[in-house]
Coordinates of C-alpha atoms in Angstrom, one line a residue:
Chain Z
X1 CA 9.9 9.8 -15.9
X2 CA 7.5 12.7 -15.4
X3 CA 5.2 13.5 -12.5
X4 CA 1.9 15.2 -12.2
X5 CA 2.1 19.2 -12.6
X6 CA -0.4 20.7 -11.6
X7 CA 0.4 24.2 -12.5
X8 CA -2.6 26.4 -13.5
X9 CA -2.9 26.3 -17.4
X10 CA -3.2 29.3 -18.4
X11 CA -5.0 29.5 -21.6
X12 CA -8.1 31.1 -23.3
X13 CA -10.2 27.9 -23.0
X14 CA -10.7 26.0 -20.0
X15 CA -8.5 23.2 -20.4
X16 CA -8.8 20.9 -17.5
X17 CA -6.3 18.0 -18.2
X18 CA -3.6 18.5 -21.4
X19 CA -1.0 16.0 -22.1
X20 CA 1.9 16.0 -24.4
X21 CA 4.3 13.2 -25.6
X22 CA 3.0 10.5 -23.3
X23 CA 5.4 7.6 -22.5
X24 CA 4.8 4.0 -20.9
X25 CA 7.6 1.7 -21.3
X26 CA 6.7 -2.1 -19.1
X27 CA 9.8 -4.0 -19.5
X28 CA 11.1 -2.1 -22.6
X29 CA 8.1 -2.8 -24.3
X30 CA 6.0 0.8 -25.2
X31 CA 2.8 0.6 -24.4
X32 CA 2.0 3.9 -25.3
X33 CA 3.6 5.9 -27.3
X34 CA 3.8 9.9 -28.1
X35 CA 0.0 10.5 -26.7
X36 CA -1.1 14.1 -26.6
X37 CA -5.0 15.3 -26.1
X38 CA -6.8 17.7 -24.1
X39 CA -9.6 17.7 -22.1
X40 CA -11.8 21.0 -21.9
X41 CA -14.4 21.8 -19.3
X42 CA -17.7 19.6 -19.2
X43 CA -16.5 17.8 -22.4
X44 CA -16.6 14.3 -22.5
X45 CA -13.8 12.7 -23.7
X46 CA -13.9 8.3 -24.8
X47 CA -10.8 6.5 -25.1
X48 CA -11.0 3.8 -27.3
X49 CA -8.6 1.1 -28.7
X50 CA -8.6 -2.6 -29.3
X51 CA -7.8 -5.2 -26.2
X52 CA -3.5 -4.3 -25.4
X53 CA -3.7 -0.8 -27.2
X54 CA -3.1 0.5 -23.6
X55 CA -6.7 2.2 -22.3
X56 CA -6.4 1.5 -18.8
X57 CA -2.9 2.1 -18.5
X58 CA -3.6 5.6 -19.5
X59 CA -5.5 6.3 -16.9
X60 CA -3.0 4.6 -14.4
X61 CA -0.4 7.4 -15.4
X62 CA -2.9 10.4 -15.8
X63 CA -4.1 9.7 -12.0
X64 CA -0.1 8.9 -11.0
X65 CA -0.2 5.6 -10.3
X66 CA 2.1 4.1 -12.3
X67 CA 5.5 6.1 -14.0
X68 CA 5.8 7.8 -17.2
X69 CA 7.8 10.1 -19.3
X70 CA 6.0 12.9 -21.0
X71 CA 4.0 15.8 -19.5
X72 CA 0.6 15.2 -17.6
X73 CA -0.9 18.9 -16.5
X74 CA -4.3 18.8 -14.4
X75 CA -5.6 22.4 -14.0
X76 CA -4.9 22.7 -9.7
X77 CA -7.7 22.1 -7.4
X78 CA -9.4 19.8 -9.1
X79 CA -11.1 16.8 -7.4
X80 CA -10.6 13.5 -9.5
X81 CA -13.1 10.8 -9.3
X82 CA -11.7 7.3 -10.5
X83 CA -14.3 4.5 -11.0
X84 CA -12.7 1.0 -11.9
X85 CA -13.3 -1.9 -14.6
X86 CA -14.9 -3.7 -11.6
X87 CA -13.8 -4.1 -8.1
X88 CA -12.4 -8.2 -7.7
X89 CA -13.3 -8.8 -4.5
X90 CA -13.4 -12.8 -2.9
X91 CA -17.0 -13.2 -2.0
X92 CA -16.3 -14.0 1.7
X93 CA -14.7 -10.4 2.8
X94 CA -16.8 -9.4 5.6
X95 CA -18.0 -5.1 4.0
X96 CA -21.1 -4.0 3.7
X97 CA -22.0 -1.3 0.6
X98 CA -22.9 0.7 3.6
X99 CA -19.2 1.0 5.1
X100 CA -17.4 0.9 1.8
X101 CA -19.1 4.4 1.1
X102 CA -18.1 5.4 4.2
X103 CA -14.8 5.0 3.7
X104 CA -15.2 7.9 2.2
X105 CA -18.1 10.1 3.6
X106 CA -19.3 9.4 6.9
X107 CA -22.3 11.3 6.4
X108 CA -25.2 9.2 6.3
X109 CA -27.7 11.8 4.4
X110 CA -24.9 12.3 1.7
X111 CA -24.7 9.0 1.0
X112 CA -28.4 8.3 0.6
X113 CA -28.1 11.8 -1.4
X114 CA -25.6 10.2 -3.8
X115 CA -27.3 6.8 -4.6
X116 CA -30.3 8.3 -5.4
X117 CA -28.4 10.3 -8.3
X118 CA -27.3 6.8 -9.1
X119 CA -30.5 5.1 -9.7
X120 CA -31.4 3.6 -6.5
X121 CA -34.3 4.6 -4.9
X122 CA -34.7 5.8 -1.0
X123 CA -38.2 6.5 -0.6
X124 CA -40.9 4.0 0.4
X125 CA -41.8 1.2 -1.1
X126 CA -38.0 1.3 -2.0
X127 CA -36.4 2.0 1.4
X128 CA -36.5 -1.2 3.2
X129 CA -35.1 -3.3 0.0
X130 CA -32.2 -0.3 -0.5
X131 CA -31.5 -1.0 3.2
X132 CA -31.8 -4.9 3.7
X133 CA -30.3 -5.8 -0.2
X134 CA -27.9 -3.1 -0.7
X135 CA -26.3 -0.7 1.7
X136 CA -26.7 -3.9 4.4
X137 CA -25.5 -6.6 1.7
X138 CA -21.5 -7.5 1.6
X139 CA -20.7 -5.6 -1.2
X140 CA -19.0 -8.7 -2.8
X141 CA -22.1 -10.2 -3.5
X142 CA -24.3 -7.3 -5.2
X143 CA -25.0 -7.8 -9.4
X144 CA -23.2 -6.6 -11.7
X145 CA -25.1 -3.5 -12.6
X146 CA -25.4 -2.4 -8.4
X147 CA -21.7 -3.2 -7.9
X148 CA -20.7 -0.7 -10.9
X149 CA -23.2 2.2 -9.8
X150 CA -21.8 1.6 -6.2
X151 CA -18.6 2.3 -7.4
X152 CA -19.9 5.7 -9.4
X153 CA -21.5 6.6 -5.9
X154 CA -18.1 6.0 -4.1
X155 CA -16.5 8.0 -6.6
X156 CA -19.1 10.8 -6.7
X157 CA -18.9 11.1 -2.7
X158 CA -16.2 13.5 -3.3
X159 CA -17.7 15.9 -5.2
X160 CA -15.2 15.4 -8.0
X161 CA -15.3 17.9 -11.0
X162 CA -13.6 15.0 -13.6
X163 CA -14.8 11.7 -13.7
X164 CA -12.3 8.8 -14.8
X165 CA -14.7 5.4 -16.1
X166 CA -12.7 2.7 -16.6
X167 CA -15.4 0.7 -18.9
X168 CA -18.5 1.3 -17.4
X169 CA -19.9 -1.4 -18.6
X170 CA -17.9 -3.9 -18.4
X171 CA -19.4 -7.2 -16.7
X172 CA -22.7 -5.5 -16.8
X173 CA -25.6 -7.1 -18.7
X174 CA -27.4 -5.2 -21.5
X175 CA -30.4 -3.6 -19.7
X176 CA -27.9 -2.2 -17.0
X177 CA -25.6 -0.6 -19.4
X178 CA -28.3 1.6 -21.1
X179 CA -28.9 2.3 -17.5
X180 CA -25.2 3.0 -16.8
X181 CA -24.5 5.6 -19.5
X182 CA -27.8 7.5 -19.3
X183 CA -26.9 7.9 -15.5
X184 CA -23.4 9.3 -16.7
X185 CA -24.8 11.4 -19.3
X186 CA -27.5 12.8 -16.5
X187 CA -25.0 13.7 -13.9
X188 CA -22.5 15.5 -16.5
X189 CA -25.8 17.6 -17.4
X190 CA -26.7 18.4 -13.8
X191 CA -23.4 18.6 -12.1
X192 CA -21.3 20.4 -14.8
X193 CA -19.0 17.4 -14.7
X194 CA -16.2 16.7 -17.2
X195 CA -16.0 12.9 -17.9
X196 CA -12.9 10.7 -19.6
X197 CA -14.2 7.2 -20.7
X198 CA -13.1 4.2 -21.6
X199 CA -15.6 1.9 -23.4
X200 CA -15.2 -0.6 -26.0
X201 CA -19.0 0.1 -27.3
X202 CA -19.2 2.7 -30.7
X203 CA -22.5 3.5 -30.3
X204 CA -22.7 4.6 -27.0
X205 CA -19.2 6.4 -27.8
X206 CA -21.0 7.9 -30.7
X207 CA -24.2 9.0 -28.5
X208 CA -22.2 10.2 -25.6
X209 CA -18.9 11.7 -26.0
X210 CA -18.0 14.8 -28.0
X211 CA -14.4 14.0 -28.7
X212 CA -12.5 10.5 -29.0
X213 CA -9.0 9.4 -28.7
X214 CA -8.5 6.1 -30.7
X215 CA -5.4 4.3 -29.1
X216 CA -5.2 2.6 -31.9
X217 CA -4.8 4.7 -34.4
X218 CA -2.3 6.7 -32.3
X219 CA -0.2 3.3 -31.8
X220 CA -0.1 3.1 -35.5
Chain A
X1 CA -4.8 -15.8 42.2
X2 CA -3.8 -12.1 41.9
X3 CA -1.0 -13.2 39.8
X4 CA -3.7 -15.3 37.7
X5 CA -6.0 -12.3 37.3
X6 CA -2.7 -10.3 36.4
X7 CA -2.2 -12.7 33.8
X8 CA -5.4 -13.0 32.3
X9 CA -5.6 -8.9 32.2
X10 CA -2.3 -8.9 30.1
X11 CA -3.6 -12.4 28.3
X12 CA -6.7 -10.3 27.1
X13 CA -4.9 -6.9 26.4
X14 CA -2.7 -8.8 23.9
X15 CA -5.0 -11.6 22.8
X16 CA -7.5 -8.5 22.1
X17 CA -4.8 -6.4 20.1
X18 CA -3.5 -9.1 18.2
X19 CA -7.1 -10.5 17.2
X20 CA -8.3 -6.7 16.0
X21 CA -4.3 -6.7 14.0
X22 CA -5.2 -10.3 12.7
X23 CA -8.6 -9.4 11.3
X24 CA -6.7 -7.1 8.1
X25 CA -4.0 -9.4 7.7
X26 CA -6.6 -12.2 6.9
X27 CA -8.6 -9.7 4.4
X28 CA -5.2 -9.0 3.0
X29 CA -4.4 -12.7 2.4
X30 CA -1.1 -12.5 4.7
X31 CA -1.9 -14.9 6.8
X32 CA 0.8 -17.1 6.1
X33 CA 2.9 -13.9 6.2
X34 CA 1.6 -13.6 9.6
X35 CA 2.6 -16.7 11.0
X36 CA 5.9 -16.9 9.3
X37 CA 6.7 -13.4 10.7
X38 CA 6.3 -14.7 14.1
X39 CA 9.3 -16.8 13.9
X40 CA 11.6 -14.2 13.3
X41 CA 10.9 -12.9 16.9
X42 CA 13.0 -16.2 18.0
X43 CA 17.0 -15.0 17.0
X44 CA 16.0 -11.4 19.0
X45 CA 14.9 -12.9 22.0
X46 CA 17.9 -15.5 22.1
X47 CA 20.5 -12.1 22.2
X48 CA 18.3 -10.9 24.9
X49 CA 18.6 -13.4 26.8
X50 CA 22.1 -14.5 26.0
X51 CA 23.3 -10.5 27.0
X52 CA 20.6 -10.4 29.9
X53 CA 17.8 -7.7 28.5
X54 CA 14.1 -8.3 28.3
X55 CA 13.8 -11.0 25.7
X56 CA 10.3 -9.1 24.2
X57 CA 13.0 -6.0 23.0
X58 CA 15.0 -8.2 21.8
X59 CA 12.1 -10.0 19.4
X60 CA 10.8 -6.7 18.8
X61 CA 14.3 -5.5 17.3
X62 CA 14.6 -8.6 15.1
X63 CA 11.2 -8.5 13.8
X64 CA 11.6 -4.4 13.1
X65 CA 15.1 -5.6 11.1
X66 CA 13.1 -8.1 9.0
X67 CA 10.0 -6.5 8.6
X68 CA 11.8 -3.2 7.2
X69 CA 14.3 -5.7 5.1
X70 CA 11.5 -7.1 3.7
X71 CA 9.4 -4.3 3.0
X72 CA 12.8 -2.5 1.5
X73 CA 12.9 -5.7 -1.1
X74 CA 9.5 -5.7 -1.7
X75 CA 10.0 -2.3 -2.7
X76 CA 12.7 -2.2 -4.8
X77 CA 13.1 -5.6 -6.4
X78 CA 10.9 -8.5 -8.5
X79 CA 10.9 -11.0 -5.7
X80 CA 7.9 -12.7 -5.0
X81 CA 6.9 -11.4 -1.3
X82 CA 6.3 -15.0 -0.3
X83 CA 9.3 -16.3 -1.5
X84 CA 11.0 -13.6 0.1
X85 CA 9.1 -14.2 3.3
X86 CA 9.7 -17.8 3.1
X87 CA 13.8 -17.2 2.9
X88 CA 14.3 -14.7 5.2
X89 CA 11.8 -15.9 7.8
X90 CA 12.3 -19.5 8.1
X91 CA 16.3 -18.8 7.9
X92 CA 15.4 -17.0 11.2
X93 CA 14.0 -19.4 13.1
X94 CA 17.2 -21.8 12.4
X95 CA 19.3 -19.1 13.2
X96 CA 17.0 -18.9 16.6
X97 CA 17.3 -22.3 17.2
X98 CA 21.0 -22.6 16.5
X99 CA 21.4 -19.5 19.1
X100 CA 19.4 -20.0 22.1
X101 CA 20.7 -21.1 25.4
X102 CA 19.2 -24.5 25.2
X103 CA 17.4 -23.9 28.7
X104 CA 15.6 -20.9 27.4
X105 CA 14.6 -22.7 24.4
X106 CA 11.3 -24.3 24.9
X107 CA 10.3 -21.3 26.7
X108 CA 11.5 -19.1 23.7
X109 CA 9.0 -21.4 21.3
X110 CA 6.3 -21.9 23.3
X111 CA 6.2 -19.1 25.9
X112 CA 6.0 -19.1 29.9
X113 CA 3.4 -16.7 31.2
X114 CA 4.7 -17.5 34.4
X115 CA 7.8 -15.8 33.2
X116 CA 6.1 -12.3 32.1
X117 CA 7.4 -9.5 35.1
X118 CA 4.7 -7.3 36.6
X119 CA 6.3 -4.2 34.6
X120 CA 6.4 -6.0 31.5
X121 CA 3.0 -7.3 32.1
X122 CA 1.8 -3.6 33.0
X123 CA 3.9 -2.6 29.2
X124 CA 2.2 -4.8 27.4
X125 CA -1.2 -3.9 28.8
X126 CA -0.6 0.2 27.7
X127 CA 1.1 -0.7 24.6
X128 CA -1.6 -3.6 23.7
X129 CA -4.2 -0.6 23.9
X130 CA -2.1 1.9 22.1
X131 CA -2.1 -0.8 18.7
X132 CA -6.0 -0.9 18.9
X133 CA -5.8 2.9 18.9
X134 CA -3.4 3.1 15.9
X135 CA -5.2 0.1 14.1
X136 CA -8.4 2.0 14.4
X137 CA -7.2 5.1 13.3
X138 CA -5.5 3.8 9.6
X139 CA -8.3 1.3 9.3
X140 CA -10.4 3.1 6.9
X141 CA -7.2 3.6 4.7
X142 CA -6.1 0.0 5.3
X143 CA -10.2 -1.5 4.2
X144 CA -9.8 0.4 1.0
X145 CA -5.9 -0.7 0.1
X146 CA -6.9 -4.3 0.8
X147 CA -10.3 -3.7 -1.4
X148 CA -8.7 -1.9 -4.4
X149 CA -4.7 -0.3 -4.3
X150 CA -5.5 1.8 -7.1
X151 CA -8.5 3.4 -5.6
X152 CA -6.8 3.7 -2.4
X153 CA -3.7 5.0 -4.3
X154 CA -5.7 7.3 -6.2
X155 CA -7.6 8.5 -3.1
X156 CA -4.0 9.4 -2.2
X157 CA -2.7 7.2 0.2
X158 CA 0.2 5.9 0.2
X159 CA -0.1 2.3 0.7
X160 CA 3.4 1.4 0.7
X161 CA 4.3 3.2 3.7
X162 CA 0.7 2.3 5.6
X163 CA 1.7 -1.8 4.9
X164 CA 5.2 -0.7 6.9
X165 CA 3.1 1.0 9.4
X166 CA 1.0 -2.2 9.9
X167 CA 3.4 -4.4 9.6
X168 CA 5.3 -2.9 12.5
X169 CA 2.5 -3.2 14.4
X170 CA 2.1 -6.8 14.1
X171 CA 5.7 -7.0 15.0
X172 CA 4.9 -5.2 18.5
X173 CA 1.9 -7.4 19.3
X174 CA 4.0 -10.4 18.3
X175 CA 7.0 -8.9 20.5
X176 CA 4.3 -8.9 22.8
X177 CA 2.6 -11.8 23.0
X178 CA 6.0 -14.0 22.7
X179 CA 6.4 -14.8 26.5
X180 CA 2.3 -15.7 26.3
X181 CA 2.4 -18.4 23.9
X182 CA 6.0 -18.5 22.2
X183 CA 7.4 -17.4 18.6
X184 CA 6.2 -20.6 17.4
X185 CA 2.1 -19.9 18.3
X186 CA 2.3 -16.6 18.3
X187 CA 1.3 -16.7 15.0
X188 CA -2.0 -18.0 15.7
X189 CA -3.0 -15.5 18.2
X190 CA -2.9 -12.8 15.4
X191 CA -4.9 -15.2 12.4
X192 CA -7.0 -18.0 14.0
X193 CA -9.5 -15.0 15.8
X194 CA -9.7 -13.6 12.8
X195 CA -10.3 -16.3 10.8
X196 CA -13.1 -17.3 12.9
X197 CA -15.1 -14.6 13.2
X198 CA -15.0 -14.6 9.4
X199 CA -17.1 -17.4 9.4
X200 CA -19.8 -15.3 11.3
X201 CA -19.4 -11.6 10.2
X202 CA -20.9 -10.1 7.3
X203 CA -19.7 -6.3 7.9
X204 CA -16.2 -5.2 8.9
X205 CA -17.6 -3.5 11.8
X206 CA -18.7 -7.5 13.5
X207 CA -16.1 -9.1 12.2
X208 CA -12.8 -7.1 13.9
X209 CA -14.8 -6.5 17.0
X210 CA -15.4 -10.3 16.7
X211 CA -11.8 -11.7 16.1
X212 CA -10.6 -9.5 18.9
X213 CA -13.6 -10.8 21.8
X214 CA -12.4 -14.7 20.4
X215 CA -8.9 -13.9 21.1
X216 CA -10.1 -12.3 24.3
X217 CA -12.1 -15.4 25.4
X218 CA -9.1 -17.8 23.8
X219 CA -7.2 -16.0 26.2
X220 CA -9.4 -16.1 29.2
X221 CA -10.3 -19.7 28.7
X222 CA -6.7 -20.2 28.0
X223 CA -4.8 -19.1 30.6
X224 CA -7.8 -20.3 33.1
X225 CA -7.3 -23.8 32.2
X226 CA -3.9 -24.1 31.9
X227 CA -3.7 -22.4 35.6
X228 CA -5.6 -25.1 37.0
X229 CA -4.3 -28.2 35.2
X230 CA -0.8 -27.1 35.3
X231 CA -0.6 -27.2 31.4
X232 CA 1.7 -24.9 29.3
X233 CA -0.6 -21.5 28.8
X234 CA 0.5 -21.1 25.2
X235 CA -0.4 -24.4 23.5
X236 CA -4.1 -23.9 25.5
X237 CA -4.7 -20.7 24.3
X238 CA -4.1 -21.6 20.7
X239 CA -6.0 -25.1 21.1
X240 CA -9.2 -22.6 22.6
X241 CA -8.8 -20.4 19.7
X242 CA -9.0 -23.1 17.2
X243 CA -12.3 -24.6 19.0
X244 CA -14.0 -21.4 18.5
X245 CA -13.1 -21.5 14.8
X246 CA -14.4 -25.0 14.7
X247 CA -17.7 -23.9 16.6
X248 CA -17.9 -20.5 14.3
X249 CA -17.2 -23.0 11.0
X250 CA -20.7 -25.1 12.1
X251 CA -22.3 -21.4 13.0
X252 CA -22.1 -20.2 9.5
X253 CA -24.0 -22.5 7.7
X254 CA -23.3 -21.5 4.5
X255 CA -24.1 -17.3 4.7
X256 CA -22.2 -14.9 7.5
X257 CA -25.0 -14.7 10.0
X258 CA -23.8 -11.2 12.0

C-alpha cells in the first residue's frame, strides 16, 4: 500500500498532483483499478463515473485518508482544500457557522473576507441577516445551498492552492447550483486556483472543466 | 463546616471537569460509552483497597488498561465499539463485584465523600483544573473530528490518537470523581450536565461552559443537601443533576434558547 510522496516533480510543466497505477481494494473487491491522470496548474480537472464507479473514494486516497497501492505525488507545499458531499450533522449539535470557521481561522476579518468571495453579503442591508441567520445560526440548520458554500468558505480559510469538491451540488436545489459552480469558476479566475471535481452533471462538466477523467470508462 | 466547604470545593472542581469532558462525549454519541466506562473503575479500586493504596489509583489504572485495550481493538479489528464496550466493561463490573471486600463495597458503588483525604481532595482539585486546561486546548480538533473525521483527518489530525487522548481523560475525571459518587453514578456526572445544557445551548461556546456550571451547581446543591440530611452525597448529586435536565428540557421549548 502506498503513501503520499510529496517529492517535487520535476518536469517541464507544472504538474501539481500526478498519479500512476492507482489501487483500492475494500474487502478484495477493486474499486479502482489502474488509475493514472495529472493535474496541471490552474486546470480544472471533473471526475465523473456512474453511482459505485468509485469518485469519492478517489479522493479519500489522493488526500490519504484511506490506503492504496499505486503512486500518489502532490508537488510539496501545497495547501489542499477538501470540501465534502455534505456535512451530516444531527440537527440538535449545539455550533454556530460562526465557530465552525473558526475552527480554522480565528480571525474575524478573514472570515467575513472569505464569505463574501462565497456569495454572502457583509455590508448593510445585508449585515444584520448574515449575522442573526448565518454566522449566529447552528450550522445544522442552514439550507442546502448556505451549508455547501459554508463548507467552500471553511475550506478556502486556508488559502489552499487545490481545491478537492466532492459534488458540489449535491442536495442543493437548482437555482443554488448555477450559483455554486459560477462561484467555483470565479474563484479559480481570481485566485489562480487548481480545482478537482466531482459532479454527476455533463453540462456544467462541459462548461467548466478542461479535462475529465471518466471512472467508468477506466473501470471498463 | 470547613470540612463541608472542603468538600464542596473538590465536589465543584470535579463536577466542573467532568461536565466540560461530558459535553464532547454527548456530541460524539458516547454517552453510553461514558457511562459503561465508569464501571470499569470498580475491579481497580477493589486491588487498592484489598493491598492498601488509594483506591482512585487503583480505578485510574484499571480504566487506563481498558480504555487502551479497547482503543488497541478498535484499532486493529472489525468489532463493533459498542459491542466491544459492552463485553469488556460490564465483565468489569462483575469482576469488581466478585473482588471487593464486601465492607468497601457499597462505598466502591456509590462513593463516600466523607471518605476523600485532605491530600486527595487537594489532588483532585489541581488535576480537575489541569483536564479543563487539556480539554480546552484539543477542543477545536475534537469539534471538527466529531463534525466530519475526514475533514478533520484531512486537516491533518490524527483522530485516532486525540479519541485515546480524550478518552484518558475521562478515565482521570472518573478516577476522580469515584469516591464522590461511586463507579456506579459516576457515569452521570460526566453525561447528565451535558445533556442538559444541550437542551438550552445553541453554540458550543454556551453549551460546555453550561454543562460544566450544572455539574458545578449539581455538585453544590448536592453535597449541601446531603450534608444536612445525612443522605449518601453521591445519589443527591446525580438526583440534582437530573432535575436540572428536567427544568432545561421545559426551558427549551422546542429551539436552543442560549
Amino acid at each position: 500500500m502506498g503513501e503520499i510522496n510529496a517529492k517535487i516533480l520535476l518536469m517541464d510543466k507544472d504538474v501539481l498532483l500526478s498519479v500512476s497505477g492507482l489501487k483500492v481494494k475494500f474487502d478484495h473487491h477493486l474499486i479502482l483499478d489502474d488509475i493514472s491522470f495529472e493535474v496541471e496548474k490552474n486546470e480544472t480537472l471533473a471526475i465523473i463515473g456512474p453511482n459505485g464507479a468509485g469518485k469519492t473514494v478517489l479522493f479519500k486516497a489522493l488526500l490519504g485518508l484511506i490506503p492504496f497501492a499505486g503512486e500518489v505525488k502532490w508537488q510539496s507545499g501545497l495547501k489542499i482544500g477538501y470540501v465534502p458531499q455534505k456535512l451530516a450533522l444531527p440537527r440538535d449539535l449545539p455550533l454556530t457557522t460562526l465557530e465552525f470557521l473558526r475552527l480554522k481561522e480565528n480571525n474575524l476579518a478573514k472570515i467575513y473576507k472569505i464569505l463574501e468571495q462565497v456569495g454572502f453579503q457583509k455590508n448593510k442591508p445585508h449585515e444584520g441577516h448574515l449575522k442573526k441567520h448565518v454566522l449566529e445560526t447552528k450550522v445544522s440548520v442552514l439550507s442546502g445551498g448556505e451549508a455547501q458554500r459554508i463548507l467552500i468558505a471553511f475550506a478556502l480559510l486556508e488559502d489552499p492552492d487545490v481545491l478537492l469538491f466532492d459534488e458540489p451540488t449535491a442536495g442543493v436545489d437548482i437555482s443554488a447550483e448555477e450559483t455554486i459552480y459560477s462561484l467555483l469558476h470565479k474563484l479559480r479566475q481570481k485566485q489562480s486556483l487548481t480545482m478537482l471535481l466531482i459532479s454527476h452533471e455533463p453540462e456544467i462538466v462541459k462548461k467548466y472543466a478542461d479535462k475529465v477523467l471518466d471512472l467508468g470508462k477506466q473501470q471498463k | 463546616m470547613n470540612n463541608l466547604l472542603f468538600l464542596i470545593l473538590v465536589g465543584i472542581a470535579v463536577a466542573a471537569a467532568a461536565g466540560y469532558l461530558g459535553s464532547f462525549m454527548v456530541v460524539k454519541r458516547m454517552s453510553l460509552v461514558g457511562d459503561a466506562l465508569t464501571h470499569v473503575a470498580l475491579p481497580g479500586m477493589a486491588v487498592a483497597l484489598t493491598f492498601g493504596f488509594s483506591p482512585i489509583l487503583g480505578a485510574f489504572a484499571a480504566l487506563a488498561l481498558a480504555i487502551f485495550g479497547v482503543w488497541y481493538l478498535q484499532e486493529h479489528s472489525e468489532i463493533y465499539p459498542e459491542a466491544l464496550i459492552g463485553v469488556v466493561f460490564t465483565a468489569s463490573l462483575a469482576l469488581g463485584v466478585l473482588i471487593t471486600p464486601e465492607a468497601e463495597l457499597l462505598e466502591a458503588l456509590f462513593g463516600d465523600i466523607e471518605k476523600i483525604t485532605p491530600i486527595e481532595g487537594l489532588l483532585a482539585i489541581i488535576i480537575s483544573f489541569l483536564i479543563i486546561l487539556i480539554t480546552r486546548k484539543i477542543s477545536k480538533k475534537m469539534i471538527l473530528g466529531v463534525i466530519s473525521e475526514e475533514l478533520a483527518k484531512s486537516a491533518g489530525i490524527a483522530i485516532s490518537k486525540l479519541n485515546l487522548v480524550y478518552l484518558l481523560l475521562v478515565g482521570v475525571v472518573v478516577a476522580l470523581g469515584v469516591k464522590f459518587v461511586g463507579t456506579l453514578l459516576m457515569g452521570a456526572l460526566v453525561i447528565v450536565p451535558a445533556v442538559a445544557a444541550k437542551n438550552i445551548s445553541r453554540s458550543f461556546k454556551n453549551y460546555s461552559l453550561f454543562s460544566a456550571l450544572i455539574g458545578i451547581l449539581s455538585a453544590v446543591i448536592g453535597v449541601s443537601l446531603a450534608y444536612l440530611f445525612q443522605f449518601p452525597a453521591g445519589p443527591v448529586i446525580v438526583l440534582t443533576s437530573a432535575a436540572i435536565f428536567v427544568l432545561t428540557f421545559f426551558l427549551r421549548k422546542g429551539e436552543s434558547v442560549c
